[in-house]
């Protein structure tokens, strides 16, 4: 981790120097601020006095986000709100923060935004509305933020609160002597790498809730050893609460531009949060590694199936997913061995079975299609060896069945949404069905046509059944009346599937298709409920062809052939 951190420091320094050079020649700069080179020189002074202070700023996640966004804007590759000089002025604020941490005297003009002066990694000084610039001054050991007659004095402990000052606070986790203390960033405009956000201060109650859940999650992270918890702790420097939803999965995200940062939606329990921390730490580590060691050549085309996402992904994204879910698989295997018999163990076994199968699928795609460097090949084969140990582990029947079905379910929905069969050859198959003649011997070629991915209801039902058997039984017995309305909400057929009532689920999915032949999830459910035979084999292997021919054969009034009869017919002719 120290080696990866050193690489990220070098990367940030290169980007920073590039930004200073470009900004120094830009005709619209510096505006009301000093030249960018003045801020650079303050950083140089601070580093001579305290290299650790400057490193803290270079590796502060919002600084990385700002560096990349500002460089793109300076090069005309990205637009932005507000004047360019104000965006570049985050450099001046970064230099001021480094100098404050280094304890040197200085004076520098900085921009004001969203009613305050943001000092990265330290906090925000509130400034009256209408001001565009302010000064940060340290004289005789006293720090002050000045704006006309208004002044704010940051406290000696920058994370504390003071009149006009909101400090950047931390979460704290410690277990078995392993410490993780990331910022909980609710104030920096660049804390969210998806978009610039104004300060959204957590209330004391909200912060205490975050601390309680983080403490519980960190305890769970430290209890397992499949992913070194010290490495996870060294990877996490910033947790950012965000309002994003990702139903039915909880939302979490990380970015190569924000080393050490994890975006999290607050509606998670400690167990789910622990798995998310492992997941995102894996992403953070691999991104830093790939900045230093090339593992894959090219691989940027978004055409490949990722078993954890419904949209087509590039091979580089697939590599990230494999490494992240490798860690998550290890986390859940530890929970299987630690959990008490009952719902906790059944739930952990399901997550373990699901994640190991997803990881294995992604790894097979990488080994078959990626142009790997020698180190990349070594890297993947080591993962393959580790995963083989987990693939050999036994899982109870119900979690195993649910995980296996969901692997098929996800792949089927992905194919039907994103694979398009050749129209001319599909029409020939449709003509053969109508005329009761033999279709072409070759299947229609397919192409990837990305569409907007939706959410699947069945994974949430599987988790509900395992975690709360009694609650799921009440929901199942209540039928559709017990299901809350909304996008992606399950229906009775989904509930029957989760309960293991295959015959009832099959009838329900057939009814859904009769009502709406374009119900992709019902087509997938049909395949899950069918017994072995040509119809099931065809739906599992070529679902996009069945749906395309059914669409072609349907009349203007929407009447079409029986989906099972059509799938059976295609199956008997694709295996001649």
mmCIF file of N, CA and C in Angstrom, residues 275-350:
data_model
loop_
_atom_site.group_PDB
_atom_site.id
_atom_site.type_symbol
_atom_site.label_atom_id
_atom_site.label_comp_id
_atom_site.label_asym_id
_atom_site.label_seq_id
_atom_site.Cartn_x
_atom_site.Cartn_y
_atom_site.Cartn_z
ATOM 1 N N UNK A 275 -19.291 -5.046 3.470
ATOM 2 C CA UNK A 275 -19.071 -5.615 2.143
ATOM 3 C C UNK A 275 -18.767 -4.523 1.131
ATOM 4 N N UNK A 276 -19.452 -3.371 1.250
ATOM 5 C CA UNK A 276 -19.200 -2.262 0.332
ATOM 6 C C UNK A 276 -17.795 -1.690 0.515
ATOM 7 N N UNK A 277 -17.328 -1.601 1.753
ATOM 8 C CA UNK A 277 -15.978 -1.093 2.004
ATOM 9 C C UNK A 277 -14.923 -2.012 1.390
ATOM 10 N N UNK A 278 -15.128 -3.334 1.540
ATOM 11 C CA UNK A 278 -14.203 -4.284 0.917
ATOM 12 C C UNK A 278 -14.225 -4.122 -0.589
ATOM 13 N N UNK A 279 -15.415 -4.051 -1.146
ATOM 14 C CA UNK A 279 -15.596 -3.917 -2.599
ATOM 15 C C UNK A 279 -14.853 -2.691 -3.127
ATOM 16 N N UNK A 280 -15.120 -1.535 -2.531
ATOM 17 C CA UNK A 280 -14.531 -0.294 -3.057
ATOM 18 C C UNK A 280 -13.036 -0.217 -2.774
ATOM 19 N N UNK A 281 -12.574 -0.778 -1.659
ATOM 20 C CA UNK A 281 -11.129 -0.792 -1.397
ATOM 21 C C UNK A 281 -10.403 -1.592 -2.474
ATOM 22 N N UNK A 282 -11.014 -2.681 -2.932
ATOM 23 C CA UNK A 282 -10.424 -3.461 -4.018
ATOM 24 C C UNK A 282 -10.294 -2.611 -5.285
ATOM 25 N N UNK A 283 -11.337 -1.869 -5.606
ATOM 26 C CA UNK A 283 -11.281 -0.969 -6.774
ATOM 27 C C UNK A 283 -10.152 0.054 -6.620
ATOM 28 N N UNK A 284 -10.073 0.651 -5.434
ATOM 29 C CA UNK A 284 -9.066 1.697 -5.190
ATOM 30 C C UNK A 284 -7.667 1.137 -5.360
ATOM 31 N N UNK A 285 -7.418 -0.040 -4.802
ATOM 32 C CA UNK A 285 -6.085 -0.649 -4.902
ATOM 33 C C UNK A 285 -5.739 -0.985 -6.352
ATOM 34 N N UNK A 286 -6.696 -1.582 -7.065
ATOM 35 C CA UNK A 286 -6.397 -1.994 -8.440
ATOM 36 C C UNK A 286 -6.176 -0.786 -9.337
ATOM 37 N N UNK A 287 -6.941 0.274 -9.159
ATOM 38 C CA UNK A 287 -6.735 1.486 -9.958
ATOM 39 C C UNK A 287 -5.334 2.036 -9.740
ATOM 40 N N UNK A 288 -4.907 2.072 -8.489
ATOM 41 C CA UNK A 288 -3.563 2.571 -8.190
ATOM 42 C C UNK A 288 -2.501 1.652 -8.767
ATOM 43 N N UNK A 289 -2.739 0.347 -8.704
ATOM 44 C CA UNK A 289 -1.785 -0.604 -9.269
ATOM 45 C C UNK A 289 -1.654 -0.415 -10.782
ATOM 46 N N UNK A 290 -2.782 -0.233 -11.458
ATOM 47 C CA UNK A 290 -2.763 -0.126 -12.916
ATOM 48 C C UNK A 290 -2.156 1.188 -13.399
ATOM 49 N N UNK A 291 -2.053 2.176 -12.512
ATOM 50 C CA UNK A 291 -1.292 3.380 -12.860
ATOM 51 C C UNK A 291 0.203 3.084 -12.934
ATOM 52 N N UNK A 292 0.640 2.037 -12.240
ATOM 53 C CA UNK A 292 2.064 1.700 -12.178
ATOM 54 C C UNK A 292 2.432 0.502 -13.046
ATOM 55 N N UNK A 293 1.536 -0.468 -13.119
ATOM 56 C CA UNK A 293 1.839 -1.740 -13.791
ATOM 57 C C UNK A 293 0.745 -2.032 -14.817
ATOM 58 N N UNK A 294 1.038 -1.946 -16.115
ATOM 59 C CA UNK A 294 0.031 -2.297 -17.122
ATOM 60 C C UNK A 294 -0.338 -3.778 -17.018
ATOM 61 N N UNK A 295 -1.620 -4.052 -16.953
ATOM 62 C CA UNK A 295 -2.100 -5.424 -16.875
ATOM 63 C C UNK A 295 -2.833 -5.864 -18.139
ATOM 64 N N UNK A 296 -3.376 -4.904 -18.876
ATOM 65 C CA UNK A 296 -4.219 -5.220 -20.017
ATOM 66 C C UNK A 296 -3.997 -4.169 -21.103
ATOM 67 N N UNK A 297 -3.975 -4.604 -22.345
ATOM 68 C CA UNK A 297 -3.832 -3.690 -23.474
ATOM 69 C C UNK A 297 -5.219 -3.411 -24.056
ATOM 70 N N UNK A 298 -5.503 -2.149 -24.380
ATOM 71 C CA UNK A 298 -6.808 -1.830 -24.964
ATOM 72 C C UNK A 298 -7.926 -2.179 -24.007
ATOM 73 N N UNK A 299 -8.929 -2.876 -24.550
ATOM 74 C CA UNK A 299 -10.036 -3.326 -23.711
ATOM 75 C C UNK A 299 -10.995 -2.230 -23.315
ATOM 76 N N UNK A 300 -11.150 -1.214 -24.186
ATOM 77 C CA UNK A 300 -12.011 -0.083 -23.850
ATOM 78 C C UNK A 300 -13.393 -0.167 -24.496
ATOM 79 N N UNK A 301 -13.602 -1.167 -25.364
ATOM 80 C CA UNK A 301 -14.880 -1.288 -26.050
ATOM 81 C C UNK A 301 -15.946 -1.808 -25.090
ATOM 82 N N UNK A 302 -17.075 -1.106 -25.025
ATOM 83 C CA UNK A 302 -18.132 -1.482 -24.085
ATOM 84 C C UNK A 302 -19.082 -2.479 -24.753
ATOM 85 N N UNK A 303 -18.632 -3.713 -24.861
ATOM 86 C CA UNK A 303 -19.410 -4.736 -25.564
ATOM 87 C C UNK A 303 -19.509 -6.041 -24.780
ATOM 88 N N UNK A 304 -18.864 -6.141 -23.642
ATOM 89 C CA UNK A 304 -18.768 -7.424 -22.950
ATOM 90 C C UNK A 304 -19.776 -7.529 -21.811
ATOM 91 N N UNK A 305 -20.172 -8.756 -21.548
ATOM 92 C CA UNK A 305 -21.131 -9.023 -20.477
ATOM 93 C C UNK A 305 -20.426 -9.055 -19.130
ATOM 94 N N UNK A 306 -20.928 -8.253 -18.203
ATOM 95 C CA UNK A 306 -20.444 -8.265 -16.815
ATOM 96 C C UNK A 306 -21.564 -8.807 -15.944
ATOM 97 N N UNK A 307 -21.355 -9.928 -15.247
ATOM 98 C CA UNK A 307 -22.460 -10.574 -14.531
ATOM 99 C C UNK A 307 -22.975 -9.810 -13.320
ATOM 100 N N UNK A 308 -22.394 -8.672 -13.019
ATOM 101 C CA UNK A 308 -22.877 -7.853 -11.893
ATOM 102 C C UNK A 308 -23.512 -6.557 -12.386
ATOM 103 N N UNK A 309 -23.531 -6.324 -13.715
ATOM 104 C CA UNK A 309 -24.157 -5.123 -14.267
ATOM 105 C C UNK A 309 -24.958 -5.505 -15.497
ATOM 106 N N UNK A 310 -26.045 -4.765 -15.740
ATOM 107 C CA UNK A 310 -26.883 -5.084 -16.885
ATOM 108 C C UNK A 310 -26.467 -4.354 -18.152
ATOM 109 N N UNK A 311 -25.558 -3.399 -18.054
ATOM 110 C CA UNK A 311 -25.095 -2.700 -19.252
ATOM 111 C C UNK A 311 -23.789 -3.320 -19.732
ATOM 112 N N UNK A 312 -23.545 -3.338 -21.049
ATOM 113 C CA UNK A 312 -22.275 -3.869 -21.564
ATOM 114 C C UNK A 312 -21.096 -3.077 -21.016
ATOM 115 N N UNK A 313 -19.971 -3.771 -20.793
ATOM 116 C CA UNK A 313 -18.823 -3.162 -20.146
ATOM 117 C C UNK A 313 -17.557 -3.396 -20.953
ATOM 118 N N UNK A 314 -16.574 -2.514 -20.821
ATOM 119 C CA UNK A 314 -15.257 -2.761 -21.427
ATOM 120 C C UNK A 314 -14.498 -3.799 -20.612
ATOM 121 N N UNK A 315 -13.482 -4.405 -21.238
ATOM 122 C CA UNK A 315 -12.698 -5.411 -20.526
ATOM 123 C C UNK A 315 -11.976 -4.816 -19.322
ATOM 124 N N UNK A 316 -11.556 -3.570 -19.411
ATOM 125 C CA UNK A 316 -10.911 -2.929 -18.258
ATOM 126 C C UNK A 316 -11.892 -2.829 -17.083
ATOM 127 N N UNK A 317 -13.142 -2.509 -17.384
ATOM 128 C CA UNK A 317 -14.149 -2.487 -16.333
ATOM 129 C C UNK A 317 -14.409 -3.872 -15.772
ATOM 130 N N UNK A 318 -14.349 -4.873 -16.659
ATOM 131 C CA UNK A 318 -14.533 -6.245 -16.211
ATOM 132 C C UNK A 318 -13.410 -6.671 -15.260
ATOM 133 N N UNK A 319 -12.194 -6.246 -15.565
ATOM 134 C CA UNK A 319 -11.063 -6.553 -14.687
ATOM 135 C C UNK A 319 -11.276 -5.927 -13.311
ATOM 136 N N UNK A 320 -11.741 -4.687 -13.303
ATOM 137 C CA UNK A 320 -12.027 -4.038 -12.019
ATOM 138 C C UNK A 320 -13.089 -4.813 -11.240
ATOM 139 N N UNK A 321 -14.136 -5.234 -11.942
ATOM 140 C CA UNK A 321 -15.199 -5.962 -11.270
ATOM 141 C C UNK A 321 -14.739 -7.301 -10.722
ATOM 142 N N UNK A 322 -13.931 -8.014 -11.494
ATOM 143 C CA UNK A 322 -13.431 -9.314 -11.037
ATOM 144 C C UNK A 322 -12.628 -9.153 -9.754
ATOM 145 N N UNK A 323 -11.742 -8.157 -9.719
ATOM 146 C CA UNK A 323 -10.916 -7.978 -8.525
ATOM 147 C C UNK A 323 -11.762 -7.539 -7.333
ATOM 148 N N UNK A 324 -12.729 -6.649 -7.585
ATOM 149 C CA UNK A 324 -13.577 -6.182 -6.487
ATOM 150 C C UNK A 324 -14.419 -7.323 -5.927
ATOM 151 N N UNK A 325 -15.046 -8.106 -6.798
ATOM 152 C CA UNK A 325 -15.914 -9.173 -6.318
ATOM 153 C C UNK A 325 -15.119 -10.367 -5.811
ATOM 154 N N UNK A 326 -13.864 -10.465 -6.194
ATOM 155 C CA UNK A 326 -12.993 -11.459 -5.569
ATOM 156 C C UNK A 326 -12.889 -11.161 -4.067
ATOM 157 N N UNK A 327 -12.686 -9.896 -3.744
ATOM 158 C CA UNK A 327 -12.625 -9.516 -2.337
ATOM 159 C C UNK A 327 -13.946 -9.738 -1.622
ATOM 160 N N UNK A 328 -15.047 -9.397 -2.291
ATOM 161 C CA UNK A 328 -16.370 -9.571 -1.686
ATOM 162 C C UNK A 328 -16.668 -11.051 -1.467
ATOM 163 N N UNK A 329 -16.253 -11.898 -2.410
ATOM 164 C CA UNK A 329 -16.438 -13.340 -2.244
ATOM 165 C C UNK A 329 -15.727 -13.830 -0.983
ATOM 166 N N UNK A 330 -14.492 -13.390 -0.806
ATOM 167 C CA UNK A 330 -13.747 -13.766 0.393
ATOM 168 C C UNK A 330 -14.412 -13.281 1.661
ATOM 169 N N UNK A 331 -14.951 -12.068 1.615
ATOM 170 C CA UNK A 331 -15.638 -11.523 2.791
ATOM 171 C C UNK A 331 -16.828 -12.405 3.167
ATOM 172 N N UNK A 332 -17.631 -12.784 2.163
ATOM 173 C CA UNK A 332 -18.822 -13.567 2.477
ATOM 174 C C UNK A 332 -18.470 -14.996 2.873
ATOM 175 N N UNK A 333 -17.370 -15.548 2.358
ATOM 176 C CA UNK A 333 -16.975 -16.878 2.798
ATOM 177 C C UNK A 333 -16.609 -16.857 4.285
ATOM 178 N N UNK A 334 -15.978 -15.784 4.704
ATOM 179 C CA UNK A 334 -15.677 -15.650 6.135
ATOM 180 C C UNK A 334 -16.971 -15.585 6.948
ATOM 181 N N UNK A 335 -17.982 -14.854 6.429
ATOM 182 C CA UNK A 335 -19.240 -14.758 7.164
ATOM 183 C C UNK A 335 -19.959 -16.109 7.233
ATOM 184 N N UNK A 336 -19.846 -16.915 6.163
ATOM 185 C CA UNK A 336 -20.447 -18.249 6.182
ATOM 186 C C UNK A 336 -19.882 -19.054 7.341
ATOM 187 N N UNK A 337 -18.578 -18.974 7.536
ATOM 188 C CA UNK A 337 -17.934 -19.772 8.583
ATOM 189 C C UNK A 337 -18.185 -19.217 9.979
ATOM 190 N N UNK A 338 -18.478 -17.924 10.087
ATOM 191 C CA UNK A 338 -18.651 -17.311 11.400
ATOM 192 C C UNK A 338 -20.111 -17.241 11.850
ATOM 193 N N UNK A 339 -21.043 -17.167 10.890
ATOM 194 C CA UNK A 339 -22.436 -16.915 11.242
ATOM 195 C C UNK A 339 -23.069 -18.109 11.945
ATOM 196 N N UNK A 340 -24.011 -17.804 12.825
ATOM 197 C CA UNK A 340 -24.768 -18.848 13.498
ATOM 198 C C UNK A 340 -25.684 -19.534 12.490
ATOM 199 N N UNK A 341 -25.976 -20.836 12.685
ATOM 200 C CA UNK A 341 -26.923 -21.523 11.799
ATOM 201 C C UNK A 341 -28.253 -20.784 11.780
ATOM 202 N N UNK A 342 -28.876 -20.735 10.606
ATOM 203 C CA UNK A 342 -30.131 -20.027 10.469
ATOM 204 C C UNK A 342 -30.047 -18.980 9.383
ATOM 205 N N UNK A 343 -30.910 -17.953 9.438
ATOM 206 C CA UNK A 343 -30.957 -16.950 8.372
ATOM 207 C C UNK A 343 -29.621 -16.263 8.094
ATOM 208 N N UNK A 344 -28.842 -15.971 9.144
ATOM 209 C CA UNK A 344 -27.567 -15.274 8.930
ATOM 210 C C UNK A 344 -26.623 -16.113 8.079
ATOM 211 N N UNK A 345 -26.533 -17.397 8.378
ATOM 212 C CA UNK A 345 -25.634 -18.254 7.609
ATOM 213 C C UNK A 345 -26.188 -18.509 6.203
ATOM 214 N N UNK A 346 -27.506 -18.700 6.100
ATOM 215 C CA UNK A 346 -28.105 -18.919 4.783
ATOM 216 C C UNK A 346 -27.897 -17.704 3.883
ATOM 217 N N UNK A 347 -28.058 -16.510 4.442
ATOM 218 C CA UNK A 347 -27.857 -15.284 3.667
ATOM 219 C C UNK A 347 -26.411 -15.149 3.225
ATOM 220 N N UNK A 348 -25.482 -15.413 4.138
ATOM 221 C CA UNK A 348 -24.063 -15.320 3.786
ATOM 222 C C UNK A 348 -23.699 -16.351 2.725
ATOM 223 N N UNK A 349 -24.263 -17.563 2.832
ATOM 224 C CA UNK A 349 -23.985 -18.602 1.837
ATOM 225 C C UNK A 349 -24.502 -18.191 0.469
ATOM 226 N N UNK A 350 -25.669 -17.556 0.433
ATOM 227 C CA UNK A 350 -26.211 -17.065 -0.837
ATOM 228 C C UNK A 350 -25.295 -16.011 -1.454
#
